[in-house]
GROMACS .gro file of C-alpha atoms in nm:
model
  431
    1MET     CA    1  16.359   4.368   7.497
    2LYS     CA    2  16.048   4.482   7.683
    3GLU     CA    3  15.728   4.304   7.591
    4PRO     CA    4  15.431   4.526   7.487
    5THR     CA    5  15.161   4.582   7.749
    6PHE     CA    6  14.818   4.447   7.669
    7HIS     CA    7  14.522   4.690   7.683
    8HIS     CA    8  14.150   4.633   7.635
    9ARG     CA    9  13.968   4.827   7.375
   10SER     CA   10  13.798   5.146   7.488
   11THR     CA   11  13.464   5.020   7.361
   12LEU     CA   12  13.472   4.740   7.614
   13LYS     CA   13  13.554   4.967   7.912
   14GLN     CA   14  13.280   4.990   8.177
   15LYS     CA   15  13.162   5.342   8.261
   16ASN     CA   16  12.963   5.396   8.582
   17LYS     CA   17  12.692   5.664   8.599
   18PRO     CA   18  12.813   5.973   8.783
   19PHE     CA   19  12.464   6.026   8.935
   20LYS     CA   20  12.195   5.779   9.039
   21SER     CA   21  11.855   5.918   9.130
   22ARG     CA   22  11.765   5.636   9.362
   23PHE     CA   23  12.022   5.767   9.613
   24ALA     CA   24  11.933   6.139   9.581
   25THR     CA   25  11.555   6.151   9.587
   26LYS     CA   26  11.371   6.327   9.868
   27SER     CA   27  11.233   6.005  10.007
   28SER     CA   28  11.574   5.834  10.012
   29GLN     CA   29  11.738   6.135  10.179
   30ARG     CA   30  11.457   6.153  10.438
   31ASP     CA   31  11.501   5.783  10.517
   32LYS     CA   32  11.876   5.826  10.538
   33ALA     CA   33  11.850   6.123  10.776
   34LYS     CA   34  11.618   5.926  11.010
   35GLY     CA   35  11.453   6.239  11.148
   36ARG     CA   36  11.767   6.448  11.186
   37THR     CA   37  11.749   6.806  11.059
   38GLN     CA   38  12.037   7.030  10.964
   39ARG     CA   39  12.013   7.394  11.064
   40ALA     CA   40  12.114   7.647  10.803
   41SER     CA   41  12.412   7.850  10.908
   42VAL     CA   42  12.340   8.218  10.971
   43LYS     CA   43  12.607   8.428  10.812
   44GLY     CA   44  12.720   8.748  10.974
   45LYS     CA   45  12.622   8.646  11.329
   46VAL     CA   46  12.885   8.523  11.564
   47PRO     CA   47  12.751   8.295  11.837
   48ARG     CA   48  12.806   8.453  12.172
   49LYS     CA   49  12.763   8.311  12.516
   50HIS     CA   50  12.558   8.548  12.731
   51SER     CA   51  12.682   8.609  13.078
   52ARG     CA   52  12.469   8.623  13.389
   53LEU     CA   53  12.472   9.004  13.381
   54ASP     CA   54  12.343   9.009  13.021
   55ARG     CA   55  12.057   8.773  13.104
   56ARG     CA   56  11.967   8.983  13.407
   57ASN     CA   57  11.960   9.303  13.198
   58ALA     CA   58  11.739   9.136  12.939
   59VAL     CA   59  11.489   9.033  13.207
   60ARG     CA   60  11.485   9.387  13.351
   61THR     CA   61  11.425   9.536  13.007
   62GLU     CA   62  11.130   9.304  12.948
   63GLN     CA   63  10.983   9.389  13.287
   64ARG     CA   64  11.018   9.760  13.219
   65LYS     CA   65  10.836   9.725  12.887
   66LYS     CA   66  10.548   9.541  13.053
   67ARG     CA   67  10.522   9.808  13.325
   68GLU     CA   68  10.510  10.080  13.062
   69GLN     CA   69  10.238   9.899  12.870
   70LEU     CA   70  10.034   9.854  13.188
   71ALA     CA   71  10.084  10.220  13.280
   72MET     CA   72   9.965  10.330  12.937
   73ALA     CA   73   9.653  10.114  12.969
   74THR     CA   74   9.566  10.231  13.322
   75ARG     CA   75   9.682  10.592  13.326
   76ILE     CA   76   9.333  10.713  13.233
   77PHE     CA   77   9.211  10.574  13.568
   78SER     CA   78   9.480  10.743  13.779
   79GLY     CA   79   9.557  11.102  13.878
   80ARG     CA   80   9.345  11.391  13.998
   81HIS     CA   81   9.135  11.401  13.682
   82ARG     CA   82   9.101  11.026  13.649
   83ALA     CA   83   8.810  10.873  13.466
   84PRO     CA   84   8.587  10.631  13.656
   85LYS     CA   85   8.576  10.266  13.566
   86ILE     CA   86   8.235  10.175  13.428
   87VAL     CA   87   8.086   9.867  13.594
   88ALA     CA   88   7.762   9.724  13.455
   89VAL     CA   89   7.554   9.519  13.701
   90VAL     CA   90   7.347   9.258  13.514
   91PRO     CA   91   7.083   9.035  13.683
   92LEU     CA   92   7.089   8.679  13.548
   93CYS     CA   93   6.831   8.529  13.786
   94ALA     CA   94   6.471   8.627  13.840
   95ASP     CA   95   6.529   8.713  14.208
   96SER     CA   96   6.860   8.901  14.158
   97ASP     CA   97   6.858   9.248  14.314
   98THR     CA   98   7.111   9.476  14.145
   99ARG     CA   99   7.034   9.770  14.373
  100ALA     CA  100   7.105   9.566  14.687
  101LEU     CA  101   7.434   9.450  14.533
  102VAL     CA  102   7.543   9.807  14.456
  103ARG     CA  103   7.439   9.921  14.805
  104ALA     CA  104   7.661   9.651  14.956
  105LEU     CA  105   7.957   9.770  14.748
  106PHE     CA  106   7.898  10.133  14.852
  107ALA     CA  107   7.884  10.019  15.214
  108ALA     CA  108   8.212   9.831  15.172
  109GLY     CA  109   8.368  10.150  15.035
  110ASP     CA  110   8.238  10.360  15.330
  111ALA     CA  111   8.029  10.582  15.101
  112PRO     CA  112   7.657  10.664  15.103
  113TYR     CA  113   7.456  10.509  14.824
  114ALA     CA  114   7.306  10.731  14.556
  115ALA     CA  115   7.163  10.612  14.226
  116GLY     CA  116   7.399  10.703  13.943
  117ALA     CA  117   7.664  10.849  14.177
  118LEU     CA  118   8.036  10.783  14.159
  119LEU     CA  119   8.201  10.561  14.417
  120ASP     CA  120   8.540  10.708  14.500
  121VAL     CA  121   8.766  10.459  14.680
  122PRO     CA  122   9.058  10.659  14.825
  123ARG     CA  123   9.209  10.343  14.965
  124PHE     CA  124   9.277  10.212  14.614
  125LYS     CA  125   9.291  10.556  14.444
  126GLN     CA  126   9.024  10.456  14.195
  127THR     CA  127   8.671  10.568  14.106
  128LEU     CA  128   8.387  10.342  13.999
  129ARG     CA  129   8.058  10.414  13.827
  130PHE     CA  130   7.793  10.143  13.856
  131VAL     CA  131   7.529  10.109  13.583
  132GLU     CA  132   7.225   9.918  13.709
  133VAL     CA  133   7.014   9.755  13.438
  134GLY     CA  134   6.697   9.550  13.450
  135ARG     CA  135   6.612   9.225  13.281
  136HIS     CA  136   6.596   9.371  12.931
  137ALA     CA  137   6.820   9.229  12.661
  138LEU     CA  138   6.889   9.552  12.470
  139ASP     CA  139   6.959   9.750  12.788
  140ILE     CA  140   7.202   9.482  12.902
  141LEU     CA  141   7.387   9.482  12.569
  142ASP     CA  142   7.408   9.863  12.564
  143ALA     CA  143   7.549   9.869  12.918
  144ALA     CA  144   7.799   9.591  12.844
  145LYS     CA  145   7.906   9.771  12.527
  146ALA     CA  146   8.047  10.068  12.721
  147ALA     CA  147   8.142   9.892  13.047
  148ASP     CA  148   8.495   9.813  13.161
  149TYR     CA  149   8.365   9.528  13.377
  150VAL     CA  150   8.039   9.335  13.387
  151VAL     CA  151   7.924   9.215  13.728
  152VAL     CA  152   7.670   8.936  13.684
  153ALA     CA  153   7.436   8.893  13.980
  154LEU     CA  154   7.363   8.527  14.062
  155SER     CA  155   7.131   8.379  14.320
  156ALA     CA  156   7.209   8.108  14.574
  157HIS     CA  157   6.848   7.985  14.565
  158THR     CA  158   6.734   8.021  14.202
  159GLU     CA  159   6.903   7.882  13.894
  160VAL     CA  160   6.986   8.095  13.592
  161ASP     CA  161   6.688   8.085  13.358
  162ALA     CA  162   6.682   8.088  12.977
  163PHE     CA  163   6.689   8.468  12.968
  164GLY     CA  164   7.010   8.476  13.173
  165GLU     CA  165   7.177   8.224  12.942
  166HIS     CA  166   7.063   8.426  12.642
  167CYS     CA  167   7.220   8.741  12.789
  168LEU     CA  168   7.549   8.563  12.859
  169ARG     CA  169   7.569   8.431  12.504
  170ALA     CA  170   7.482   8.772  12.361
  171MET     CA  171   7.753   8.945  12.567
  172GLN     CA  172   7.999   8.675  12.472
  173ASN     CA  173   7.930   8.729  12.100
  174GLN     CA  174   7.936   9.107  12.133
  175GLY     CA  175   8.260   9.114  12.332
  176HIS     CA  176   8.327   9.239  12.684
  177ALA     CA  177   8.625   9.354  12.889
  178GLY     CA  178   8.573   9.113  13.180
  179VAL     CA  179   8.304   8.935  13.384
  180PHE     CA  180   8.288   8.918  13.765
  181PRO     CA  181   8.028   8.671  13.899
  182VAL     CA  182   7.876   8.770  14.233
  183VAL     CA  183   7.631   8.552  14.427
  184GLN     CA  184   7.358   8.693  14.649
  185GLY     CA  185   7.186   8.528  14.944
  186LEU     CA  186   7.469   8.290  15.023
  187ASP     CA  187   7.446   8.371  15.396
  188HIS     CA  188   7.096   8.215  15.403
  189VAL     CA  189   7.232   7.882  15.279
  190ALA     CA  190   7.351   7.617  15.523
  191ALA     CA  191   7.722   7.629  15.592
  192LYS     CA  192   7.770   7.274  15.462
  193ARG     CA  193   7.615   7.356  15.124
  194ARG     CA  194   7.781   7.693  15.058
  195MET     CA  195   8.089   7.545  14.897
  196ASP     CA  196   7.874   7.321  14.674
  197VAL     CA  197   7.670   7.623  14.564
  198ARG     CA  198   7.986   7.816  14.480
  199ARG     CA  199   8.127   7.526  14.279
  200SER     CA  200   7.803   7.482  14.087
  201LEU     CA  201   7.785   7.850  13.997
  202GLN     CA  202   8.154   7.859  13.910
  203SER     CA  203   8.111   7.565  13.672
  204PHE     CA  204   7.816   7.737  13.506
  205VAL     CA  205   7.993   8.072  13.458
  206ALA     CA  206   8.318   7.910  13.338
  207HIS     CA  207   8.125   7.755  13.049
  208PHE     CA  208   8.058   8.106  12.908
  209CYS     CA  209   8.348   8.304  13.060
  210PRO     CA  210   8.656   8.087  13.122
  211ASP     CA  211   8.846   8.389  13.258
  212ALA     CA  212   8.616   8.413  13.562
  213GLU     CA  213   8.826   8.233  13.823
  214LYS     CA  214   8.606   8.276  14.131
  215VAL     CA  215   8.249   8.346  14.234
  216HIS     CA  216   8.246   8.636  14.482
  217ALA     CA  217   7.994   8.729  14.750
  218VAL     CA  218   7.899   9.066  14.898
  219ASP     CA  219   7.699   8.956  15.202
  220ALA     CA  220   7.974   9.072  15.439
  221PRO     CA  221   8.167   9.404  15.419
  222VAL     CA  222   8.495   9.214  15.399
  223GLU     CA  223   8.375   9.024  15.092
  224GLY     CA  224   8.249   9.346  14.935
  225LEU     CA  225   8.587   9.509  14.991
  226ALA     CA  226   8.752   9.215  14.815
  227VAL     CA  227   8.526   9.275  14.513
  228LEU     CA  228   8.621   9.643  14.510
  229ARG     CA  229   8.989   9.548  14.526
  230MET     CA  230   8.945   9.319  14.225
  231LEU     CA  231   8.766   9.589  14.027
  232THR     CA  232   9.021   9.860  14.103
  233ALA     CA  233   9.344   9.660  14.086
  234GLN     CA  234   9.294   9.491  13.749
  235ALA     CA  235   9.327   9.655  13.410
  236PRO     CA  236   9.030   9.618  13.173
  237ARG     CA  237   9.084   9.383  12.885
  238ALA     CA  238   9.102   9.547  12.544
  239VAL     CA  239   8.805   9.507  12.310
  240ARG     CA  240   8.935   9.555  11.958
  241TRP     CA  241   8.619   9.681  11.787
  242ARG     CA  242   8.553   9.927  12.072
  243ASP     CA  243   8.904  10.068  12.112
  244THR     CA  244   8.914  10.178  11.747
  245ARG     CA  245   8.605  10.400  11.792
  246PRO     CA  246   8.531  10.690  12.028
  247TYR     CA  247   8.252  10.626  12.278
  248MET     CA  248   8.113  10.793  12.587
  249LEU     CA  249   7.883  10.715  12.878
  250ALA     CA  250   7.684  11.032  12.943
  251ASP     CA  251   7.711  11.174  13.295
  252HIS     CA  252   7.491  11.479  13.232
  253VAL     CA  253   7.251  11.556  12.948
  254ASP     CA  254   7.105  11.902  12.887
  255PHE     CA  255   6.864  11.994  12.607
  256ALA     CA  256   6.798  12.353  12.501
  257PRO     CA  257   6.503  12.370  12.256
  258SER     CA  258   6.512  12.622  11.974
  259ALA     CA  259   6.276  12.916  11.959
  260ASP     CA  260   6.114  12.804  11.634
  261ASN     CA  261   6.057  12.435  11.711
  262ALA     CA  262   6.041  12.285  12.059
  263ASP     CA  263   6.127  11.939  11.923
  264ARG     CA  264   6.460  12.058  11.782
  265GLY     CA  265   6.743  12.226  11.964
  266LEU     CA  266   7.091  12.182  12.110
  267LEU     CA  267   7.179  11.869  12.308
  268ALA     CA  268   7.479  11.900  12.543
  269ILE     CA  269   7.627  11.566  12.659
  270THR     CA  270   7.893  11.564  12.930
  271GLY     CA  271   8.108  11.259  12.999
  272TYR     CA  272   8.449  11.097  12.968
  273LEU     CA  273   8.551  11.028  12.610
  274ARG     CA  274   8.702  10.682  12.573
  275GLY     CA  275   8.856  10.489  12.286
  276ALA     CA  276   8.986  10.667  11.977
  277ASN     CA  277   8.995  11.043  11.919
  278LEU     CA  278   8.672  11.219  11.828
  279SER     CA  279   8.660  11.470  11.544
  280ALA     CA  280   8.398  11.742  11.525
  281ASN     CA  281   8.354  11.665  11.155
  282ARG     CA  282   8.216  11.321  11.227
  283LEU     CA  283   7.861  11.224  11.325
  284VAL     CA  284   7.766  11.093  11.670
  285HIS     CA  285   7.507  10.823  11.729
  286VAL     CA  286   7.274  10.850  12.027
  287PRO     CA  287   7.106  10.512  12.094
  288SER     CA  288   6.732  10.508  12.025
  289PHE     CA  289   6.747  10.862  11.874
  290GLY     CA  290   6.972  10.852  11.566
  291ASP     CA  291   7.273  11.033  11.421
  292PHE     CA  292   7.352  11.398  11.483
  293GLN     CA  293   7.613  11.655  11.384
  294ILE     CA  294   7.855  11.810  11.635
  295GLU     CA  295   7.855  12.183  11.694
  296GLN     CA  296   8.169  12.194  11.910
  297ILE     CA  297   8.377  11.992  12.159
  298THR     CA  298   8.471  12.166  12.485
  299ALA     CA  299   8.684  12.064  12.784
  300GLU     CA  300   8.505  12.003  13.115
  301PRO     CA  301   8.767  11.873  13.362
  302LEU     CA  302   8.644  11.723  13.690
  303ALA     CA  303   8.901  11.690  13.968
  304MET     CA  304   8.862  11.395  14.203
  305GLU     CA  305   9.122  11.531  14.446
  306PRO     CA  306   9.231  11.885  14.540
  307ALA     CA  307   9.553  12.020  14.393
  308ARG     CA  308   9.865  11.976  14.603
  309GLY     CA  309  10.136  12.236  14.639
  310SER     CA  310  10.217  12.419  14.317
  311ALA     CA  311  10.014  12.185  14.095
  312ILE     CA  312   9.828  12.360  13.816
  313ASP     CA  313   9.453  12.349  13.861
  314ALA     CA  314   9.298  12.225  13.538
  315ASP     CA  315   8.959  12.375  13.628
  316ASP     CA  316   9.081  12.695  13.464
  317SER     CA  317   9.053  12.518  13.125
  318ALA     CA  318   8.681  12.454  13.167
  319GLY     CA  319   8.482  12.566  12.866
  320VAL     CA  320   8.782  12.579  12.633
  321VAL     CA  321   8.677  12.481  12.281
  322LEU     CA  322   8.885  12.185  12.167
  323ASP     CA  323   8.746  12.134  11.818
  324ARG     CA  324   8.492  12.284  11.579
  325PRO     CA  325   8.358  12.128  11.259
  326ASP     CA  326   8.478  12.237  10.917
  327PRO     CA  327   8.175  12.294  10.689
  328ALA     CA  328   8.371  12.166  10.389
  329GLN     CA  329   8.464  11.836  10.559
  330GLN     CA  330   8.172  11.780  10.798
  331ASP     CA  331   7.970  11.463  10.743
  332SER     CA  332   7.620  11.507  10.609
  333LEU     CA  333   7.310  11.372  10.776
  334VAL     CA  334   7.185  11.240  10.441
  335ALA     CA  335   7.263  10.870  10.459
  336ALA     CA  336   7.062  10.749  10.156
  337ASN     CA  337   7.081  10.863   9.795
  338GLU     CA  338   6.783  11.066   9.677
  339PRO     CA  339   6.697  10.950   9.324
  340ASP     CA  340   6.659  11.223   9.062
  341ALA     CA  341   6.428  11.129   8.775
  342MET     CA  342   6.597  11.383   8.546
  343GLN     CA  343   6.933  11.212   8.587
  344ASN     CA  344   6.808  10.874   8.467
  345GLU     CA  345   6.849  10.748   8.111
  346GLN     CA  346   6.544  10.835   7.895
  347THR     CA  347   6.489  10.486   7.757
  348TRP     CA  348   6.109  10.485   7.773
  349PRO     CA  349   5.876  10.762   7.649
  350GLU     CA  350   5.648  10.946   7.884
  351ASP     CA  351   5.270  10.916   7.887
  352HIS     CA  352   5.210  11.246   7.710
  353GLU     CA  353   5.449  11.140   7.436
  354MET     CA  354   5.270  10.809   7.388
  355ALA     CA  355   4.929  10.979   7.358
  356GLY     CA  356   4.997  11.114   7.006
  357TRP     CA  357   5.174  10.801   6.893
  358ASP     CA  358   4.877  10.576   6.962
  359ALA     CA  359   4.661  10.766   6.715
  360GLN     CA  360   4.942  10.776   6.461
  361MET     CA  361   5.002  10.399   6.486
  362ALA     CA  362   4.629  10.333   6.445
  363GLN     CA  363   4.627  10.544   6.127
  364MET     CA  364   4.930  10.360   5.993
  365ASP     CA  365   4.764  10.024   6.056
  366ALA     CA  366   4.450  10.144   5.875
  367ASP     CA  367   4.654  10.258   5.575
  368GLU     CA  368   4.831   9.924   5.546
  369GLN     CA  369   4.503   9.727   5.542
  370ARG     CA  370   4.342   9.628   5.211
  371VAL     CA  371   4.000   9.504   5.096
  372VAL     CA  372   3.981   9.143   4.973
  373ARG     CA  373   3.677   8.973   4.825
  374VAL     CA  374   3.654   8.620   4.965
  375PRO     CA  375   3.386   8.355   5.005
  376ARG     CA  376   3.163   8.392   5.302
  377GLY     CA  377   3.294   8.217   5.613
  378THR     CA  378   3.659   8.294   5.537
  379SER     CA  379   3.842   8.422   5.845
  380ALA     CA  380   4.051   8.737   5.847
  381TYR     CA  381   4.366   8.529   5.905
  382GLN     CA  382   4.297   8.319   5.592
  383ALA     CA  383   4.210   8.625   5.387
  384ALA     CA  384   4.541   8.790   5.482
  385TRP     CA  385   4.734   8.520   5.295
  386ILE     CA  386   4.561   8.589   4.965
  387ALA     CA  387   4.810   8.756   4.734
  388GLU     CA  388   4.753   9.116   4.646
  389GLY     CA  389   4.574   9.168   4.314
  390SER     CA  390   4.400   8.826   4.320
  391ASP     CA  391   4.067   8.752   4.486
  392ALA     CA  392   3.901   8.423   4.556
  393SER     CA  393   3.615   8.518   4.321
  394ASP     CA  394   3.825   8.589   4.010
  395ASP     CA  395   4.028   8.268   3.975
  396ASP     CA  396   3.898   8.203   3.621
  397SER     CA  397   3.845   8.561   3.508
  398SER     CA  398   3.986   8.904   3.558
  399MET     CA  399   3.752   9.194   3.600
  400ASP     CA  400   3.741   9.541   3.738
  401SER     CA  401   3.615   9.605   4.086
  402GLY     CA  402   3.311   9.789   3.950
  403SER     CA  403   3.187   9.528   3.685
  404SER     CA  404   3.165   9.152   3.621
  405ALA     CA  405   3.228   8.932   3.311
  406ASP     CA  406   2.856   8.903   3.229
  407GLY     CA  407   2.806   9.278   3.241
  408TYR     CA  408   2.652   9.286   3.582
  409SER     CA  409   2.748   9.553   3.831
  410ASP     CA  410   2.841   9.480   4.193
  411ASP     CA  411   2.492   9.552   4.306
  412GLU     CA  412   2.348   9.314   4.042
  413ASP     CA  413   2.605   9.038   4.089
  414PRO     CA  414   2.424   8.703   4.126
  415ASP     CA  415   2.710   8.569   4.343
  416ALA     CA  416   2.691   8.855   4.592
  417ASP     CA  417   2.538   8.624   4.851
  418GLU     CA  418   2.831   8.383   4.825
  419TYR     CA  419   3.115   8.641   4.858
  420GLU     CA  420   3.196   8.926   5.090
  421ASP     CA  421   3.460   9.200   5.125
  422LEU     CA  422   3.703   9.187   5.417
  423ARG     CA  423   3.956   9.451   5.528
  424VAL     CA  424   4.272   9.265   5.627
  425ALA     CA  425   4.627   9.355   5.726
  426PRO     CA  426   4.940   9.225   5.548
  427ALA     CA  427   5.026   8.858   5.597
  428SER     CA  428   5.336   8.935   5.809
  429ALA     CA  429   5.132   9.148   6.050
  430ALA     CA  430   4.860   8.884   6.073
  431ALA     CA  431   5.114   8.614   6.154
   0.00000   0.00000   0.00000
């Protein structure tokens, strides 16, 4: 016979917790991982090992994209009808000569110097326009605003003064496409000190413009040609606030006064339109003169090179109207709201309306006043608090206003010297 098996009671059976938080908290899991991270699996993508041909094609595709982006940024400066690059020449030192610097660059490009003329460099297939400015802060900022490059003229003998530092900081805050430092008078410095002068100027300019890698010189034609190569080979850096707006540096300005008023007329500005597209419905701002409306936009192509072979000459499109304003959508010259008094809320009466009310209010105040008989010396404020129908002189007797208790009239009243009549307003008005 098999003996029965012994079993403990279920109430005495130990039950372990299926989950313990001290092993599943974030801190415990981070300590357990010891810095190891587990990447989430990406579903739907099969890992593939790229071959050498695939990697080479990827590199070529990236290079082609960069070439296309560079061509889009510089195509305005290439071709027969290319636009010139605008170069502002800014003097930072008191003895800086911007005209001598521009003359040296014209000489390096084998072209005669002329103030405001274009420098066409056939060797690099580029055209430059130099804008010479004096030591005036607003002129410098206006020139740097429209310039593709800013050439700062430094001196090998004189340090940059406070005005030059102020101009650099102002251009840095305004934004510029690029700065090229050029030193003048370096050939008059001893050969042993020239490198020290260059290093000192480079350290100074790098504090404001870290992108300026080298301080150039234009004392020799070879050095001037190197500056021209730098200006023509590089692409201007994009300035975000400027690229979103249309702007133009005027090449020619003609003013035709009207027959009625010589101060008003038609202003024709010719130049290369840069930045965003310009609509004839918008206003244009001429510095130091104000905002004006556009009558029309016409094409004025200027060819830098003659046409070759069967190329179409774009000069035939000269004078073609590109855009005219729409009177229904054209911006108005009224920039401020003209207040209309008739459109305001009539919350306060006019002067002619108040004139009749003053007399009416005075009559109403006179009607509300009453005559009180009080002892002499009583003020009007005290008399106003005396109840209506009771006077200070009739506390012990009641009498009519025309007679007294003893049969005396007002004229024969023996107490007439002690009392007087006052005209007072109601107590609420007196308070």
